[in-house]
N, C-alpha and C. Protein backbone atom coordinates (compact mmCIF):
# COMPACT_ATOMS: atom_id res chain seq x y z
N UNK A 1 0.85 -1.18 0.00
CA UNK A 1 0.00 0.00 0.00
C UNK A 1 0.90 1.24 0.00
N UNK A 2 0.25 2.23 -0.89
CA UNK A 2 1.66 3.86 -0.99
C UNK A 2 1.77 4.26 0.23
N UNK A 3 2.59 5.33 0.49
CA UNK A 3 1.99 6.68 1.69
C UNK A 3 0.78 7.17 1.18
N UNK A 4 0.16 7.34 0.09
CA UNK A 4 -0.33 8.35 0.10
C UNK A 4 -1.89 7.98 0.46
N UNK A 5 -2.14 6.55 0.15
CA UNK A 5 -2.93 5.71 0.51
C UNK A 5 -3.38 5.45 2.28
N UNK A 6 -2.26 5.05 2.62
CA UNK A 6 -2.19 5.26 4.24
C UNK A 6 -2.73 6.43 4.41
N UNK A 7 -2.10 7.46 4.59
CA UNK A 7 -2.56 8.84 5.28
C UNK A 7 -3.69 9.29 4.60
N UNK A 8 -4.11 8.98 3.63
CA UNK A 8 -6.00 9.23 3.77
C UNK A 8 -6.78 8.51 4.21
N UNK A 9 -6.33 6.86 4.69
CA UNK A 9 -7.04 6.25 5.61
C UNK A 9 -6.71 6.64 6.71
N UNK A 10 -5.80 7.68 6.94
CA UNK A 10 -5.58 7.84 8.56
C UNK A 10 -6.52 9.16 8.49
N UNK A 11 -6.30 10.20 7.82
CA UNK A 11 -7.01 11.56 7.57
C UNK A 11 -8.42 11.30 7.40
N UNK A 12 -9.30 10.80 6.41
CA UNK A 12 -10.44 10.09 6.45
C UNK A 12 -11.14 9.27 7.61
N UNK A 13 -10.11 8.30 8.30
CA UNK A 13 -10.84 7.28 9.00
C UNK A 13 -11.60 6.19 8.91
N UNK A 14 -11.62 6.04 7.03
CA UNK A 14 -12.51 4.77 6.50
C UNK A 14 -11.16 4.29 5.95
N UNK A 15 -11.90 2.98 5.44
CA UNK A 15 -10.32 1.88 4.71
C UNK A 15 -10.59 1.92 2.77
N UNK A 16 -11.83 2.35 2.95
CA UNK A 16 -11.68 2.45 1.34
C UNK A 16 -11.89 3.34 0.94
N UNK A 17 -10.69 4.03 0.92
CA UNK A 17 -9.96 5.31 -0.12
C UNK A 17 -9.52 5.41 -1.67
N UNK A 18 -9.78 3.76 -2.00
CA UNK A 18 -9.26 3.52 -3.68
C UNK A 18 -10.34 4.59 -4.43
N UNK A 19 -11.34 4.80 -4.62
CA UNK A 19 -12.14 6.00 -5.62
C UNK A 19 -11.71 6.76 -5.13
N UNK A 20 -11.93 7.69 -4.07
CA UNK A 20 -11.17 8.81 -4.05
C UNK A 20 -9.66 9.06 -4.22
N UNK A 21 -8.85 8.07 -4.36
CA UNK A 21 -7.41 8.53 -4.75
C UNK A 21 -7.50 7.90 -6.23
N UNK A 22 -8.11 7.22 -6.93
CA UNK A 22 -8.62 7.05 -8.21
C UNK A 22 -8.78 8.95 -8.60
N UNK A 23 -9.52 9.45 -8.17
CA UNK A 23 -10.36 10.76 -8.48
C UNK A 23 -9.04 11.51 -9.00
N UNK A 24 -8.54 11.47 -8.17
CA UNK A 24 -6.77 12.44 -7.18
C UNK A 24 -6.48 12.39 -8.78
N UNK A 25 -5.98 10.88 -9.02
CA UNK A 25 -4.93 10.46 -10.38
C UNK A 25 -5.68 11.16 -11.50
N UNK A 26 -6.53 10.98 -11.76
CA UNK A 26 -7.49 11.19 -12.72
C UNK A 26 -7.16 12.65 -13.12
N UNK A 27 -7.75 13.58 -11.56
CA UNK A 27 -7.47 15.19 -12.01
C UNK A 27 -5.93 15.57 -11.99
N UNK A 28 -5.34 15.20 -11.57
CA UNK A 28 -3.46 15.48 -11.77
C UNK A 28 -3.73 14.99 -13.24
N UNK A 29 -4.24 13.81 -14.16
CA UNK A 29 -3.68 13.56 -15.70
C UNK A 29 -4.34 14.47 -16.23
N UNK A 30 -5.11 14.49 -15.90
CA UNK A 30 -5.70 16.11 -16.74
C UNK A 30 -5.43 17.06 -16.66
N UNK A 31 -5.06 18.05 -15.31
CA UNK A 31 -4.15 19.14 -15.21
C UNK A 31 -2.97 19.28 -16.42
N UNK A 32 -2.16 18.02 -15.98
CA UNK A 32 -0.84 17.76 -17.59
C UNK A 32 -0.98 18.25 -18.18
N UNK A 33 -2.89 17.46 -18.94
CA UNK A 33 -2.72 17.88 -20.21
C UNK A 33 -3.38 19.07 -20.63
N UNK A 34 -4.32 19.66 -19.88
CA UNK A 34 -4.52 21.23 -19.91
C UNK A 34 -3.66 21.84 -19.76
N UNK A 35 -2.46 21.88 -19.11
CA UNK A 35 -0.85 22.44 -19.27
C UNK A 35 -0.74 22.62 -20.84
N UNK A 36 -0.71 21.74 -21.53
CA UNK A 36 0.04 21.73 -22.74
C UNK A 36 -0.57 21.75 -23.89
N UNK A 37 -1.79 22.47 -23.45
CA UNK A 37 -2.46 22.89 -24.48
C UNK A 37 -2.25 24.27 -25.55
N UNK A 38 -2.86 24.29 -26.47
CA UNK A 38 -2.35 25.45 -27.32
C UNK A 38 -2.69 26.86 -26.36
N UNK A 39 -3.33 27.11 -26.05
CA UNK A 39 -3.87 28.70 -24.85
C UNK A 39 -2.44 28.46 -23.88
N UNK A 40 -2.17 27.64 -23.38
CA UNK A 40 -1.07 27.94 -22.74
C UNK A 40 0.00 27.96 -22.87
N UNK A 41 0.56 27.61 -23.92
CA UNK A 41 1.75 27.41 -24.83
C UNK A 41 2.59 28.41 -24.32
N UNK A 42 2.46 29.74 -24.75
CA UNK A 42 2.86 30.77 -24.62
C UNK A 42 3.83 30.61 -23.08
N UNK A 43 2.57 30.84 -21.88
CA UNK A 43 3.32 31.15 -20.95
C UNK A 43 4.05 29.70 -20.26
N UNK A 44 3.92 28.55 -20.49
CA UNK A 44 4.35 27.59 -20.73
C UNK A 44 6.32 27.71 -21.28
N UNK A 45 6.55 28.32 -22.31
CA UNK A 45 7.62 28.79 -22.82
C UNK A 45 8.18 29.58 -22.29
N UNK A 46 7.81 30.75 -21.80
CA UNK A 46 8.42 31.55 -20.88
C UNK A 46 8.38 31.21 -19.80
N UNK A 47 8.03 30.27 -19.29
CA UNK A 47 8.31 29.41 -17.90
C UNK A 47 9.82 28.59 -18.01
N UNK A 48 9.38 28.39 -18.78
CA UNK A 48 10.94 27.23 -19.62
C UNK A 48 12.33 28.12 -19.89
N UNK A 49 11.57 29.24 -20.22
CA UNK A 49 13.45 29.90 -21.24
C UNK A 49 13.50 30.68 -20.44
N UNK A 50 13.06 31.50 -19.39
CA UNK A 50 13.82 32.49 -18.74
C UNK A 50 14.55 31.92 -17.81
N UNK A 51 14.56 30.95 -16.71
CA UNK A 51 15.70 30.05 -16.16
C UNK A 51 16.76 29.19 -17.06
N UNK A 52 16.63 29.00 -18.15
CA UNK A 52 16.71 28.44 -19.22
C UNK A 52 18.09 29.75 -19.97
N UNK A 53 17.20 30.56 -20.24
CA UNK A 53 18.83 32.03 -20.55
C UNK A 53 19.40 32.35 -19.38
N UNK A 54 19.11 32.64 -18.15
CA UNK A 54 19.91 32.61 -17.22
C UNK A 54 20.77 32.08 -16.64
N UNK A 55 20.93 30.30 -17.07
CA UNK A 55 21.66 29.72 -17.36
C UNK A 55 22.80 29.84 -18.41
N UNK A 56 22.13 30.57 -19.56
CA UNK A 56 22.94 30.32 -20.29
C UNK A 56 23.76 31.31 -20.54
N UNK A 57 23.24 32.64 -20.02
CA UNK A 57 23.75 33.71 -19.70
C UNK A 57 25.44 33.76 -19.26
N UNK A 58 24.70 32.75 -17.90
CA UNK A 58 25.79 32.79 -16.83
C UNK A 58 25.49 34.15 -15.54
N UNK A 59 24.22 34.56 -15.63
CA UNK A 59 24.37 35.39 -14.74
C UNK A 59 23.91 35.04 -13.23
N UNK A 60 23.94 33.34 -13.55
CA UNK A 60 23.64 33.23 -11.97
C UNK A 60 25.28 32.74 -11.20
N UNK A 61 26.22 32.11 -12.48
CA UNK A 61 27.26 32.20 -11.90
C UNK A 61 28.47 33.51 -11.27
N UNK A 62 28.01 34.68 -12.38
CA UNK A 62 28.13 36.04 -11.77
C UNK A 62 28.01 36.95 -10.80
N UNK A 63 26.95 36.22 -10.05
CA UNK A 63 26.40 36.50 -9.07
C UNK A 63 26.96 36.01 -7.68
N UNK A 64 27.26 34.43 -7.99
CA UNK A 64 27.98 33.62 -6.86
C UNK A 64 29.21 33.85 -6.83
N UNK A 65 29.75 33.99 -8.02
CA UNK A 65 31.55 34.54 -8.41
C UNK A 65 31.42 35.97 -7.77
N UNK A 66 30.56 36.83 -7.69
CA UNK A 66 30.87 38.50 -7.31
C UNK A 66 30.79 38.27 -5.68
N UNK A 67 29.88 37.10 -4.66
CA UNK A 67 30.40 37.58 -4.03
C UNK A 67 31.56 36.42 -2.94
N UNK A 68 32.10 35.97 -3.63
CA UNK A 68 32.80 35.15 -3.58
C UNK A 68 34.43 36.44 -3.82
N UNK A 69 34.66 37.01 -5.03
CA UNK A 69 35.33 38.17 -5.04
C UNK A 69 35.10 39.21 -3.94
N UNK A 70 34.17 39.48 -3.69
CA UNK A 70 34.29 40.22 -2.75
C UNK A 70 34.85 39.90 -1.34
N UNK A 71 34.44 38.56 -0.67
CA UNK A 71 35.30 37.90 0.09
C UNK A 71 36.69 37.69 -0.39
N UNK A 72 37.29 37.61 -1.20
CA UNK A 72 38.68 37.62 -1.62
C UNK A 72 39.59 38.87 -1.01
N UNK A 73 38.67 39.84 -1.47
CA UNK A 73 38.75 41.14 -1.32
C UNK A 73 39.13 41.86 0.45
N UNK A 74 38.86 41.13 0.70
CA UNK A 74 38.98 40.86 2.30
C UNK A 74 37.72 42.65 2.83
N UNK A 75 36.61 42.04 2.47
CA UNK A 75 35.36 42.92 2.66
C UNK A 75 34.69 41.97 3.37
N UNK A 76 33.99 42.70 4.60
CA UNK A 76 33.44 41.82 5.52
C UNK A 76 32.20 40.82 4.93
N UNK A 77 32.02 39.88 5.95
CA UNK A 77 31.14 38.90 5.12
C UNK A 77 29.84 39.60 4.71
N UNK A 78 29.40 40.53 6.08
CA UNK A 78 28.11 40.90 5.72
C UNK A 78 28.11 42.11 5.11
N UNK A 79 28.73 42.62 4.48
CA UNK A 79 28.96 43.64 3.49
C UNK A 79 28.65 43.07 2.23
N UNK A 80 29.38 41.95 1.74
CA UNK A 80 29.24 41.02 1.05
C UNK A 80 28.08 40.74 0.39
N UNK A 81 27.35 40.13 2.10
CA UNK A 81 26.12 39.40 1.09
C UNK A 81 24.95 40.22 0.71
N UNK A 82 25.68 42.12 1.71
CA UNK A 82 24.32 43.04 1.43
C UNK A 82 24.51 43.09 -0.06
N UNK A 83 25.81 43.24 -0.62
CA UNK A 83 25.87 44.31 -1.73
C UNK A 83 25.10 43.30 -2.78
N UNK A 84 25.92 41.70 -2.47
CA UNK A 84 25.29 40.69 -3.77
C UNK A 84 23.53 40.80 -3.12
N UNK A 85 23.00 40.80 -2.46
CA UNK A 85 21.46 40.97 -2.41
C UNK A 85 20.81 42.28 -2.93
N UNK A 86 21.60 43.44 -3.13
CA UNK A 86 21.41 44.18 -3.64
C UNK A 86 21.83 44.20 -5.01
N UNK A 87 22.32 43.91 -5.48
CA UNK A 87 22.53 43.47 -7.16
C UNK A 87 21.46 42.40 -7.49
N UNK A 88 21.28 40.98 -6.34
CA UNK A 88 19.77 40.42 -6.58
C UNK A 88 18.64 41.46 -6.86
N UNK A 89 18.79 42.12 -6.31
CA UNK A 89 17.36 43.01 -5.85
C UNK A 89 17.29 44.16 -7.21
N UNK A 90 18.15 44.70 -7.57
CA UNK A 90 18.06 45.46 -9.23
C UNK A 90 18.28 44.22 -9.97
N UNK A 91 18.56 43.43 -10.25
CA UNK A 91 17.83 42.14 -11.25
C UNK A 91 16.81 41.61 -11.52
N UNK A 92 16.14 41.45 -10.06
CA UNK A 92 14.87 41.38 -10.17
C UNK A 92 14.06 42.14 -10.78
N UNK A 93 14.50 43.39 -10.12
CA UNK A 93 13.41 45.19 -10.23
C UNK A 93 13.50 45.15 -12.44
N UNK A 94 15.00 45.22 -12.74
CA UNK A 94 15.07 45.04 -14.16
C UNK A 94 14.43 44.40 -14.69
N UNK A 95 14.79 43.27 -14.20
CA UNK A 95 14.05 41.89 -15.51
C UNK A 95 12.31 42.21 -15.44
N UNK A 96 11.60 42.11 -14.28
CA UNK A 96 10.75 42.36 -13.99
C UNK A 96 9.96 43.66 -14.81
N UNK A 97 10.32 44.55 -15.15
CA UNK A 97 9.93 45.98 -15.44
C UNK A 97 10.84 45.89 -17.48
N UNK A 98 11.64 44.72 -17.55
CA UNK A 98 11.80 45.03 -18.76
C UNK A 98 10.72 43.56 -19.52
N UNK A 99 10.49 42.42 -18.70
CA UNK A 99 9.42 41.46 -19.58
C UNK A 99 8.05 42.18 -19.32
N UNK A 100 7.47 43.35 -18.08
CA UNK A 100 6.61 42.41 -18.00
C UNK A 100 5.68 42.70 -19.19
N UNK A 101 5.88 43.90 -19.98
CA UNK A 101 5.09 43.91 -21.34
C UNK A 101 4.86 42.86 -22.31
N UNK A 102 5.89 42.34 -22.36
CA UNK A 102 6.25 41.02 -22.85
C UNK A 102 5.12 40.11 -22.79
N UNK A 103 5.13 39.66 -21.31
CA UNK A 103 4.33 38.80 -20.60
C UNK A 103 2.79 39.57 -20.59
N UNK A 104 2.56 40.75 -20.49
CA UNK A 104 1.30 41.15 -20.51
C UNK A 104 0.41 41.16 -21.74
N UNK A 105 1.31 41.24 -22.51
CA UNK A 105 0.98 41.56 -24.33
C UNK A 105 0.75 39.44 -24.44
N UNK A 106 2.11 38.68 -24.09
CA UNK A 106 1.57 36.95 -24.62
C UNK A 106 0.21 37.24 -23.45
N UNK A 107 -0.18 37.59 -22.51
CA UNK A 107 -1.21 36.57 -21.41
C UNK A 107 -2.35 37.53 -22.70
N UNK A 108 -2.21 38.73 -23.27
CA UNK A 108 -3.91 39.51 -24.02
C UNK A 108 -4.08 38.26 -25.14
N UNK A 109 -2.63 38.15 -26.06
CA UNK A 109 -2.83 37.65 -26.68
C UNK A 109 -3.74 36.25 -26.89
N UNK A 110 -3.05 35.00 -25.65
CA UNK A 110 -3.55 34.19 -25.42
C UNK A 110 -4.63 34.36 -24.80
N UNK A 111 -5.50 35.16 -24.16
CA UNK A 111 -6.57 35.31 -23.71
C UNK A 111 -7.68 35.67 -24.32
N UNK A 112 -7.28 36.41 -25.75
CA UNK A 112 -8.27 36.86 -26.80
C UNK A 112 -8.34 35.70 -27.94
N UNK A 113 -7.01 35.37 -28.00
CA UNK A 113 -7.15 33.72 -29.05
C UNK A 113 -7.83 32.43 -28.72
N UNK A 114 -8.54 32.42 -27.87
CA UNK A 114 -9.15 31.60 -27.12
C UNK A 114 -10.54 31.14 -28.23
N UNK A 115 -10.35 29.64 -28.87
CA UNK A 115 -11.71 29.48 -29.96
C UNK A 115 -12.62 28.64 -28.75
């Protein structure tokens, strides 16, 4: 028998939980595939490639290398991790304020293409 089986006979208190965790499976395979439908495509992709260029960027190794240099540097630790949280923090504010048209213009699009 799973965990997941157990702990709804423990949460429940009855022993036959098979339809309702039948139900469970059922709506998780469908979620999937409403995921990957054409309406969601879009933001689907930009879910994928923006961790995806940041990788490939390298600007998350830039980030761990700057303050890794800065400890070299013999700059205190917590100087350190303000300044790299503050370079987090205008990366965010950037990226954020330069997609989100991007992202606002795919969500009209996909929201008006809807047959």
């Amino acid at each position: 028998m799973t965990k997941s089986k157990l702990s709804k006979k423990r949460i429940r208190g009855i022993e036959d939980v098979d339809e309702e965790f039948n139900d469970l499976v059922v709506a998780s395979e469908a979620s999937w595939r409403n995921l990957l439908q054409d309406k969601y495509r879009p933001h689907l992709t930009m879910a994928i490639m923006i961790p995806f260029f940041q990788q490939l960027t390298g600007i998350n190794m830039i980030l761990y290398q700057c303050c890794l240099r800065l400890l070299v540097l013999v700059l205190m630790l917590h100087l350190s991790a303000m300044i790299t949280g503050g370079v987090n923090f205008i990366d965010v504010v950037s990226i954020y304020y330069s997609l989100r048209p991007i992202l606002c213009d795919t969500f009209r699009i996909s929201r008006f293409k809807q047959v």
